[in-house]
Amino acid sequence: MEISQLTAPLVEIAADWLVVPVTDPVEITGKLAVLDTALAGSLTRLKDLGDLTGKFASTVPLRGVSGLKAARVLLVGLGKVEDLTSGRLDRALTTATRSISDKKDVKVAFAVPDAALGSVSSAQIATAATAAALTGSVGQDLYRTEKGRFPFASFQLICTSENRADVATAVSRGRIVGEAVNLARDLVNRPPQEITPVGFATRAATVAAECGLKCEIFDQPRLEKERMKSMLAVSQGSVEPPRMVILEHCGGDPGAPKLALVGKGVTFDSGGLSLKPTDGMLTMKCDMAGAATVLGAMTAIAKLKLPVNVVGYMGLVENMPSGSAFKLGDILTARNGVTIEVLNTDAEGRLVLADVLSYAVDAGASRIIDLATLTGACVVALGEDVAGAFSNDQSWCDAVLSAAKGCGEDAWQLPMWDLYDDLIKGDVGDIKNTGGRWGGAITAAKFLQRFVSGKPWVHLDIAGPAFASSNKPHREGGGTGCFVRTLLAVAEGLKP
C-alpha cells in the first residue's frame, strides 16, 4: 500500500473515498464547514435529520457527491471528545476502513484534524488511521478465489503545513504497528500444513533478516542438548520436528535489563492422546497465536529502533496422537529439574512454556511476559474478548495492564493465591500438568510460575481474544493480532 502525506484543501483531494472524522456533537465549523459548502449544505441537512451524530464508530457514507474531486465521502464518528482514547480511536477508524475495503484498487484520503481532540493528539490520530488502513483492509480470506476484502491502492493523510512533520513521523509508526499486527494475524490464519514448527521458524528467520533482529533457531538435537524434555515430550507424537526461535533486539546498553517475551507456539493441537472432539479441533491452527504475537511485536520493536534490550522466545511444536505420543501417567523432567505428572495430554501448552521460560531465565531475562492461548477456562471466566493476566509481581503486572489499557486491549487480573498450588501438587512427581476442572486458568498459571525462578513475570492467557469466531464492524474474524500493541507499549515504557 502506498502511504503518503499531502497538504491541500479537502475539496481538491482526488480519491475514491475521503474519510473525515467527526465528534459528538457534530459542529459544522472549520474544514467541515468548507466541505458542507462544497456539498451544497448536505452535512447540515444530515445533522438536522439526525443522521450525522458523530456517535462512536458510526459511519455515514456519501456516494456520488459533486462539488469535490473525491468521488465519495465517509464521515466516521469518534464519539465524545472527553471519552476519546487511543483504543477507542483505533476501533472507530478500523470500523471505517473495513467498511470501504470491499473493492479493488481503492484510493483513500484521510483528513487529519488540525489540532488535538481532547487527550489525543493529531499525530496519534494519524498513527491510528495508518494502522487502521493496513489492518482494516486485510481479511482472513487468504485462499478464497473471490476475495471479500482488498488492501487499499493508496492512503493519503491530509494535514496542514504546521503539523506535516509530526504526521510524517506518526505515519511511519502507524505503518510499523499495522504491519506487525497483520503479520501476527497472517500467521494465525494460515493453515497448519503450512505453519508447522519448521514453517513458522523459516518465516521468523526471513522477517528477522528484514528488520535487523538477531535470530537463532534450535532444532531437535539442540533442544535435547538444552534438556528441554517437557517441550520435546509434546512434539514426540508428530512427524513435524520441534523448533525454538530466539529473536534478539539489542537497542540498550550491554548491561541494561533484558525483557523476555515468551510465546506458546503449538502450530496445531489435536489434544494428543486426550483427543479433542472435531468441533474443538477446528480452530486449533490458532494455538500458536502467542508465538505469532511475540514475532509481530519483535518486528515493531526492531523497526522503531527502541533503545532497550528485548528477546523473543517462541517454542514451536505440533501436538498429535500416534504410537510415539506422550502418554497419560508419564513423568516428565523439565529443564529446571521439576518433575511433571501428565494427567492430560491436551494440557500441553504449559509443558512447552515450562522449558522455554526456564531457558529465558537462564539466558538472563530481567522481566518476563508470556502469551499463550492456554486454557478454555479463561474464556469461560472472561469471555472471548478479554485476556486473563496472572503475575508474581504486582508492580510489573500493573505496568503491563496499564500498557494494555492505553492500547485498548482488554485484560483482567486473576488471583494467584497459594491455595491454588495444592490443586497441582503431584502424587508421584513434583506437580501435575492439570489441576482439574475448577480454577483451570489459575492453576495453569501457577504451573508456569514454577519455571520463572522468581523473576518479575506476567502471564497473559489470550485464548479468547486471539482468534475471533465471527466478524464485527471493527474486527475481522480469525486471527486478531491482539496484544502486539501492548507488548510494544511495554517495551517503549522500559527505562533505557
Coordinates of C-alpha atoms in Angstrom, one line a residue:
M1 CA 0.0 0.0 0.0
E2 CA 1.3 3.4 -0.9
I3 CA 1.1 5.7 2.1
S4 CA 1.8 9.4 1.9
Q5 CA 1.1 12.9 3.3
L6 CA -0.4 15.8 1.5
T7 CA -1.1 19.4 2.3
A8 CA -4.1 20.6 0.3
P9 CA -7.8 21.8 0.7
L10 CA -10.1 18.8 1.2
V11 CA -12.2 19.9 -1.8
E12 CA -9.1 19.5 -4.0
I13 CA -8.3 15.9 -2.9
A14 CA -8.8 13.3 -5.7
A15 CA -9.7 10.0 -4.1
D16 CA -12.3 7.2 -4.3
W17 CA -13.0 7.9 -0.6
L18 CA -12.4 11.0 1.5
V19 CA -12.6 9.9 5.2
V20 CA -13.4 12.7 7.6
P21 CA -13.6 12.1 11.4
V22 CA -16.3 13.9 13.4
T23 CA -17.0 14.1 17.1
D24 CA -20.2 14.1 19.1
P25 CA -21.9 16.6 19.0
V26 CA -21.1 17.5 15.4
E27 CA -20.1 21.1 14.8
I28 CA -20.1 22.3 11.2
T29 CA -17.1 24.5 11.5
G30 CA -13.6 24.8 10.0
K31 CA -12.8 22.1 7.4
L32 CA -16.2 20.6 7.9
A33 CA -17.9 23.9 7.1
V34 CA -15.8 24.1 3.9
L35 CA -16.9 20.6 2.9
D36 CA -20.5 21.5 3.8
T37 CA -20.4 24.5 1.5
A38 CA -18.9 22.4 -1.4
L39 CA -21.6 19.8 -0.8
A40 CA -24.4 22.4 -1.0
G41 CA -25.3 22.1 2.7
S42 CA -25.6 18.2 2.7
L43 CA -23.8 17.9 6.1
T44 CA -26.1 20.4 7.7
R45 CA -29.1 18.6 6.4
L46 CA -27.8 15.3 7.6
K47 CA -27.2 16.7 11.0
D48 CA -30.6 18.3 11.2
L49 CA -32.2 15.0 10.2
G50 CA -30.3 13.2 13.0
D51 CA -28.3 11.1 10.5
L52 CA -25.0 12.7 11.3
T53 CA -24.4 12.5 15.0
G54 CA -20.7 11.8 15.5
K55 CA -21.5 8.9 17.8
F56 CA -18.7 6.5 18.5
A57 CA -17.8 4.2 15.5
S58 CA -20.8 5.4 13.4
T59 CA -20.2 5.8 9.7
V60 CA -22.2 7.9 7.2
P61 CA -21.2 7.3 3.6
L62 CA -22.0 9.9 0.9
R63 CA -21.7 8.4 -2.6
G64 CA -21.7 10.1 -6.0
V65 CA -21.1 13.5 -4.5
S66 CA -20.5 16.7 -6.6
G67 CA -18.5 19.8 -5.7
L68 CA -15.5 17.8 -4.6
K69 CA -12.7 16.0 -6.5
A70 CA -13.3 13.0 -4.3
A71 CA -15.9 10.5 -5.6
R72 CA -17.3 9.6 -2.1
V73 CA -17.1 10.9 1.4
L74 CA -17.1 8.8 4.6
L75 CA -17.9 10.5 7.9
V76 CA -16.7 8.5 10.8
G77 CA -17.8 9.2 14.4
L78 CA -15.2 9.3 17.2
G79 CA -17.7 9.9 19.9
K80 CA -17.4 12.5 22.6
V81 CA -14.0 14.2 22.8
E82 CA -13.7 13.7 26.5
D83 CA -14.1 9.9 26.1
L84 CA -11.6 9.5 23.2
T85 CA -8.7 7.2 23.9
S86 CA -6.1 5.5 21.6
G87 CA -8.1 2.3 21.9
R88 CA -11.4 3.8 21.0
L89 CA -9.8 5.8 18.2
D90 CA -8.4 2.6 16.7
R91 CA -11.8 0.8 16.9
A92 CA -13.6 3.7 15.2
L93 CA -11.1 4.1 12.4
T94 CA -10.8 0.4 11.8
T95 CA -14.6 0.3 11.5
A96 CA -14.3 3.0 8.9
T97 CA -11.6 1.3 6.8
R98 CA -13.3 -2.1 6.9
S99 CA -16.5 -0.5 5.6
I100 CA -14.8 0.7 2.4
S101 CA -12.3 -2.1 1.6
D102 CA -14.7 -4.3 -0.4
K103 CA -13.4 -3.2 -3.8
K104 CA -10.1 -3.5 -5.6
D105 CA -7.7 -0.6 -6.2
V106 CA -9.4 1.9 -3.9
K107 CA -7.6 5.2 -3.3
V108 CA -8.4 6.7 0.2
A109 CA -7.6 10.0 1.7
F110 CA -7.9 10.7 5.4
A111 CA -8.5 14.2 6.9
V112 CA -6.2 14.5 9.9
P113 CA -7.6 17.0 12.4
D114 CA -5.6 20.2 12.7
A115 CA -5.4 20.0 16.5
A116 CA -5.7 17.5 19.3
L117 CA -9.1 16.1 20.2
G118 CA -9.1 16.0 23.9
S119 CA -6.2 14.0 25.1
V120 CA -5.4 12.5 21.7
S121 CA -3.0 14.5 19.5
S122 CA -3.3 14.9 15.8
A123 CA -0.1 12.7 15.4
Q124 CA -1.8 9.9 17.4
I125 CA -4.8 10.2 15.1
A126 CA -2.5 9.9 12.1
T127 CA -0.8 6.8 13.6
A128 CA -4.2 5.2 14.3
A129 CA -5.5 6.0 10.9
T130 CA -2.5 4.5 9.1
A131 CA -2.6 1.3 11.2
A132 CA -6.3 1.1 10.6
A133 CA -5.8 1.4 6.9
L134 CA -3.5 -1.6 6.9
T135 CA -5.4 -3.8 9.3
G136 CA -8.9 -2.9 8.2
S137 CA -8.3 -3.6 4.5
V138 CA -6.9 -7.1 5.1
G139 CA -9.1 -10.1 5.7
Q140 CA -8.7 -13.8 6.6
D141 CA -9.7 -14.9 3.1
L142 CA -6.2 -15.8 2.1
Y143 CA -7.2 -18.7 -0.1
R144 CA -10.6 -17.7 -1.4
T145 CA -10.9 -17.3 -5.1
E146 CA -13.2 -14.3 -4.7
K147 CA -11.8 -12.0 -2.0
G148 CA -14.1 -10.1 0.3
R149 CA -11.5 -7.5 1.3
F150 CA -8.8 -5.7 -0.6
P151 CA -5.8 -3.6 0.6
F152 CA -6.1 0.0 -0.5
A153 CA -4.1 1.1 -3.6
S154 CA -3.1 4.2 -1.7
F155 CA -3.7 6.0 1.5
Q156 CA -3.1 9.7 1.8
L157 CA -3.2 11.7 5.1
I158 CA -4.3 15.3 4.5
C159 CA -2.6 17.6 7.0
T160 CA -1.6 21.2 7.5
S161 CA 1.9 22.6 6.8
E162 CA 2.3 23.2 10.5
N163 CA 1.8 19.5 11.5
R164 CA 3.1 17.8 8.4
A165 CA 6.4 16.8 10.0
D166 CA 4.7 15.3 13.1
V167 CA 2.2 13.5 10.8
A168 CA 5.1 12.0 8.7
T169 CA 6.6 10.5 11.8
A170 CA 3.3 9.3 13.0
V171 CA 2.6 7.7 9.7
S172 CA 5.8 5.8 9.8
R173 CA 4.9 4.4 13.2
G174 CA 1.4 3.6 12.1
R175 CA 2.8 1.6 9.2
I176 CA 5.1 -0.4 11.5
V177 CA 2.3 -1.1 14.0
G178 CA -0.2 -2.1 11.3
E179 CA 2.3 -4.4 9.6
A180 CA 3.3 -6.1 12.9
V181 CA -0.4 -6.8 13.8
N182 CA -1.0 -8.1 10.3
L183 CA 2.0 -10.4 10.5
A184 CA 0.6 -12.0 13.6
R185 CA -2.9 -12.3 12.0
D186 CA -1.4 -13.8 8.9
L187 CA 0.5 -16.5 10.7
V188 CA -2.6 -17.4 12.8
N189 CA -4.9 -17.5 9.7
R190 CA -2.6 -19.7 7.6
P191 CA -3.4 -23.5 7.7
P192 CA -1.4 -25.9 9.8
Q193 CA 0.1 -27.7 6.9
E194 CA 1.9 -24.5 6.1
I195 CA 2.6 -23.1 9.5
T196 CA 4.4 -26.1 11.0
P197 CA 7.1 -25.6 13.6
V198 CA 9.7 -25.5 10.8
G199 CA 7.4 -23.3 8.6
F200 CA 7.0 -20.8 11.4
A201 CA 10.7 -20.8 12.2
T202 CA 11.5 -20.2 8.5
R203 CA 9.1 -17.3 8.3
A204 CA 10.6 -15.9 11.5
A205 CA 14.1 -16.1 10.1
T206 CA 13.1 -14.2 7.0
V207 CA 11.3 -11.5 9.0
A208 CA 14.3 -11.2 11.3
A209 CA 16.7 -10.6 8.4
E210 CA 14.4 -7.9 7.0
C211 CA 14.3 -5.9 10.2
G212 CA 17.7 -6.5 11.7
L213 CA 16.9 -8.9 14.5
K214 CA 19.5 -11.4 15.6
C215 CA 17.9 -14.8 15.0
E216 CA 18.8 -18.3 16.4
I217 CA 16.8 -21.4 15.8
F218 CA 17.1 -24.5 18.0
D219 CA 16.5 -27.8 16.2
Q220 CA 15.7 -31.1 17.9
P221 CA 19.3 -32.0 18.7
R222 CA 19.9 -28.6 20.3
L223 CA 16.7 -28.8 22.3
E224 CA 17.8 -32.2 23.6
K225 CA 21.2 -30.7 24.5
E226 CA 19.4 -28.0 26.4
R227 CA 17.4 -30.6 28.4
M228 CA 14.0 -29.3 27.2
K229 CA 12.4 -32.7 27.8
S230 CA 8.9 -31.3 28.7
M231 CA 8.6 -29.4 25.4
L232 CA 10.1 -32.4 23.5
A233 CA 7.5 -34.8 25.0
V234 CA 4.7 -32.8 23.4
S235 CA 6.3 -33.0 20.0
Q236 CA 7.1 -36.6 20.0
G237 CA 3.8 -37.8 18.7
S238 CA 4.1 -35.7 15.5
V239 CA 6.2 -36.2 12.3
E240 CA 6.8 -32.5 12.4
P241 CA 10.1 -31.7 14.3
P242 CA 10.0 -29.1 17.0
R243 CA 11.8 -25.8 17.0
M244 CA 12.6 -22.9 19.3
V245 CA 13.1 -19.4 17.8
I246 CA 15.1 -16.8 19.6
L247 CA 15.0 -13.2 18.3
E248 CA 17.1 -10.6 20.0
H249 CA 16.9 -6.8 19.8
C250 CA 19.9 -5.1 21.4
G251 CA 19.0 -1.5 21.5
G252 CA 20.1 -0.7 25.0
D253 CA 23.5 -0.9 26.8
P254 CA 25.0 -4.4 27.1
G255 CA 24.4 -4.4 30.8
A256 CA 20.9 -2.9 30.7
P257 CA 17.9 -5.1 31.9
K258 CA 16.6 -7.6 29.4
L259 CA 12.9 -8.1 28.7
A260 CA 11.9 -11.6 27.6
L261 CA 8.7 -12.1 25.6
V262 CA 7.8 -15.8 25.5
G263 CA 5.2 -17.2 23.1
K264 CA 3.4 -20.5 23.0
G265 CA 3.7 -21.9 19.5
V266 CA 1.6 -25.1 19.2
T267 CA 1.1 -25.0 15.5
F268 CA -1.7 -27.5 15.6
D269 CA -3.2 -29.0 18.7
S270 CA -5.2 -32.2 18.3
G271 CA -5.1 -32.8 22.0
G272 CA -2.7 -35.7 21.6
L273 CA -4.0 -38.9 23.1
S274 CA -6.5 -36.8 25.1
L275 CA -8.0 -36.2 21.7
K276 CA -10.2 -33.2 21.2
P277 CA -13.7 -33.6 19.5
T278 CA -13.9 -32.3 16.0
D279 CA -15.6 -29.0 17.0
G280 CA -12.9 -28.3 19.5
M281 CA -10.1 -29.0 17.0
L282 CA -11.5 -26.9 14.1
T283 CA -9.7 -23.7 15.1
M284 CA -6.6 -25.2 16.6
K285 CA -4.3 -23.7 14.0
C286 CA -4.6 -20.7 16.2
D287 CA -2.8 -22.4 19.1
M288 CA 0.4 -20.7 18.1
A289 CA -1.0 -17.2 18.5
G290 CA 1.2 -16.4 21.5
A291 CA 4.3 -17.1 19.4
A292 CA 2.8 -15.1 16.5
T293 CA 2.2 -12.1 18.8
V294 CA 5.8 -12.2 20.0
L295 CA 7.1 -12.3 16.5
G296 CA 4.9 -9.4 15.4
A297 CA 5.9 -7.3 18.5
M298 CA 9.6 -8.0 17.9
T299 CA 9.5 -6.7 14.4
A300 CA 7.9 -3.5 15.5
I301 CA 10.4 -3.1 18.3
A302 CA 13.3 -3.6 15.9
K303 CA 11.9 -1.2 13.2
L304 CA 11.3 1.5 15.7
K305 CA 14.8 1.0 17.0
L306 CA 13.8 1.2 20.6
P307 CA 16.7 1.9 23.0
V308 CA 16.1 -1.2 25.1
N309 CA 17.1 -4.9 25.2
V310 CA 14.3 -7.3 24.3
V311 CA 14.5 -11.0 23.4
G312 CA 11.6 -13.0 21.9
Y313 CA 11.3 -16.8 22.6
M314 CA 8.9 -18.9 20.6
G315 CA 8.5 -22.6 21.5
L316 CA 7.1 -24.4 18.4
V317 CA 5.6 -27.9 18.4
E318 CA 2.7 -29.9 17.0
N319 CA 0.6 -32.0 19.4
M320 CA -0.6 -35.2 17.7
P321 CA -1.7 -38.7 18.7
S322 CA 0.4 -41.6 17.5
G323 CA 2.2 -44.6 18.8
S324 CA 5.1 -42.4 19.8
A325 CA 2.9 -39.8 21.5
F326 CA 3.5 -39.0 25.2
K327 CA 1.0 -40.7 27.5
L328 CA -1.2 -40.1 30.4
G329 CA 0.8 -41.1 33.5
D330 CA 4.2 -40.2 32.0
I331 CA 6.6 -38.4 34.3
L332 CA 8.5 -35.6 32.5
T333 CA 11.6 -33.8 33.8
A334 CA 11.6 -30.2 32.8
R335 CA 14.7 -28.2 32.0
N336 CA 14.9 -26.8 35.6
G337 CA 14.6 -30.3 37.1
V338 CA 10.9 -30.1 38.1
T339 CA 9.1 -33.4 37.5
I340 CA 5.7 -33.3 36.0
E341 CA 2.9 -35.9 36.1
V342 CA 1.0 -35.9 32.8
L343 CA -2.7 -36.2 33.6
N344 CA -4.0 -34.8 30.3
T345 CA -2.1 -34.5 27.0
D346 CA -4.4 -31.7 25.9
A347 CA -2.8 -29.5 28.7
E348 CA 0.3 -29.3 26.5
G349 CA 1.0 -25.6 26.1
R350 CA 2.2 -25.2 29.7
L351 CA 4.6 -28.1 29.1
V352 CA 6.1 -26.2 26.2
L353 CA 6.3 -22.9 28.0
A354 CA 7.8 -24.5 31.1
D355 CA 11.1 -25.2 29.3
V356 CA 11.1 -22.0 27.2
L357 CA 10.5 -19.9 30.4
S358 CA 13.3 -21.8 32.1
Y359 CA 15.7 -21.1 29.2
A360 CA 14.8 -17.4 29.2
V361 CA 15.6 -17.1 32.9
D362 CA 18.9 -18.9 32.4
A363 CA 19.7 -16.6 29.5
G364 CA 19.5 -13.5 31.7
A365 CA 15.9 -12.3 31.5
S366 CA 15.2 -9.4 34.0
R367 CA 11.5 -9.4 33.4
I368 CA 9.2 -11.8 31.5
I369 CA 5.9 -11.7 29.7
D370 CA 4.5 -14.9 28.3
L371 CA 1.5 -15.1 26.0
A372 CA -0.5 -18.2 25.2
T373 CA -3.8 -19.5 24.1
L374 CA -3.6 -21.6 27.2
T375 CA -7.0 -22.5 28.6
G376 CA -10.6 -22.7 27.7
A377 CA -11.2 -22.0 31.4
C378 CA -10.1 -18.4 30.8
V379 CA -12.6 -18.0 28.0
V380 CA -15.3 -19.3 30.3
A381 CA -14.3 -16.9 33.0
L382 CA -13.7 -13.7 31.0
G383 CA -15.4 -14.3 27.6
E384 CA -13.9 -14.1 24.1
D385 CA -12.7 -10.5 24.1
V386 CA -10.7 -10.3 27.4
A387 CA -7.3 -11.9 28.2
G388 CA -6.5 -13.2 31.7
A389 CA -3.5 -11.7 33.4
F390 CA -1.5 -13.5 36.1
S391 CA 1.6 -12.4 37.9
N392 CA 4.1 -12.9 40.7
D393 CA 4.9 -9.2 40.9
Q394 CA 2.2 -6.6 41.3
S395 CA 4.1 -3.6 40.1
W396 CA 5.2 -5.4 36.9
C397 CA 1.6 -6.6 36.3
D398 CA 0.3 -3.0 36.8
A399 CA 2.8 -1.8 34.2
V400 CA 1.6 -4.4 31.7
L401 CA -2.1 -3.8 32.4
S402 CA -1.6 -0.1 32.1
A403 CA 0.1 -0.6 28.7
A404 CA -2.8 -2.8 27.6
K405 CA -5.4 -0.3 28.7
G406 CA -3.6 2.5 26.8
C407 CA -3.8 0.4 23.6
G408 CA -7.4 -0.5 24.1
E409 CA -6.6 -4.2 24.6
D410 CA -8.7 -5.7 27.4
A411 CA -7.0 -7.8 30.2
W412 CA -8.2 -8.7 33.7
Q413 CA -6.0 -9.8 36.5
L414 CA -6.9 -13.0 38.3
P415 CA -5.7 -14.2 41.7
M416 CA -2.5 -16.2 42.2
W417 CA -3.1 -17.2 45.8
D418 CA -1.1 -20.1 47.4
L419 CA -4.2 -22.2 47.9
Y420 CA -4.2 -22.9 44.1
D421 CA -0.8 -24.6 44.4
D422 CA -2.4 -27.5 46.2
L423 CA -4.5 -28.3 43.2
I424 CA -1.4 -29.1 41.1
K425 CA 0.6 -30.8 43.7
G426 CA 1.8 -34.1 42.3
D427 CA 1.3 -37.6 43.8
V428 CA 4.3 -39.2 42.0
G429 CA 6.1 -36.1 40.6
D430 CA 6.5 -32.6 41.8
I431 CA 3.5 -31.1 40.0
K432 CA 0.6 -32.3 37.8
N433 CA 0.0 -30.7 34.4
T434 CA -3.6 -30.0 35.2
G435 CA -5.4 -29.1 38.4
G436 CA -8.8 -30.4 37.3
R437 CA -11.9 -28.5 36.4
W438 CA -12.0 -25.7 38.9
G439 CA -9.9 -22.6 38.5
G440 CA -8.3 -24.0 35.4
A441 CA -6.8 -20.8 34.1
I442 CA -5.3 -20.0 37.5
T443 CA -3.8 -23.5 38.1
A444 CA -2.3 -23.3 34.6
A445 CA -0.6 -20.0 35.6
K446 CA 0.5 -21.5 38.9
F447 CA 2.1 -24.3 36.9
L448 CA 4.0 -21.8 34.8
Q449 CA 5.2 -19.9 37.9
R450 CA 7.3 -22.9 38.9
F451 CA 9.6 -22.1 35.9
V452 CA 10.3 -18.3 36.2
S453 CA 12.6 -18.6 39.3
G454 CA 11.1 -15.6 41.0
K455 CA 11.7 -13.2 38.1
P456 CA 9.1 -10.5 37.7
W457 CA 6.6 -12.2 35.4
V458 CA 3.2 -11.7 33.8
H459 CA 1.3 -14.5 32.0
L460 CA -1.3 -13.4 29.5
D461 CA -3.9 -16.1 28.6
I462 CA -5.1 -14.9 25.2
A463 CA -7.3 -18.0 24.4
G464 CA -10.3 -15.8 24.0
P465 CA -9.2 -12.6 22.1
A466 CA -6.5 -14.2 19.9
F467 CA -9.0 -15.7 17.4
A468 CA -12.4 -14.2 16.6
S469 CA -15.2 -16.5 15.9
S470 CA -17.0 -14.0 13.7
N471 CA -16.7 -10.6 12.0
K472 CA -17.6 -7.4 13.8
P473 CA -17.7 -3.9 12.4
H474 CA -14.3 -3.1 13.9
R475 CA -12.7 -6.5 13.6
E476 CA -12.3 -9.3 11.0
G477 CA -12.9 -12.9 12.1
G478 CA -9.9 -15.2 12.5
G479 CA -6.6 -14.1 13.9
T480 CA -6.8 -10.7 15.6
G481 CA -3.1 -9.8 16.3
C482 CA -4.2 -8.8 19.8
F483 CA -1.5 -7.7 22.3
V484 CA 1.1 -6.9 19.7
R485 CA 0.4 -3.2 20.5
T486 CA 0.6 -4.0 24.3
L487 CA 4.0 -5.6 24.0
L488 CA 5.3 -2.7 22.0
A489 CA 3.9 -0.2 24.6
V490 CA 5.6 -2.2 27.4
A491 CA 8.9 -2.2 25.6
E492 CA 8.6 1.6 25.0
G493 CA 7.9 2.1 28.6
L494 CA 11.1 0.4 29.7
K495 CA 13.9 2.6 31.1
P496 CA 16.9 2.6 28.6

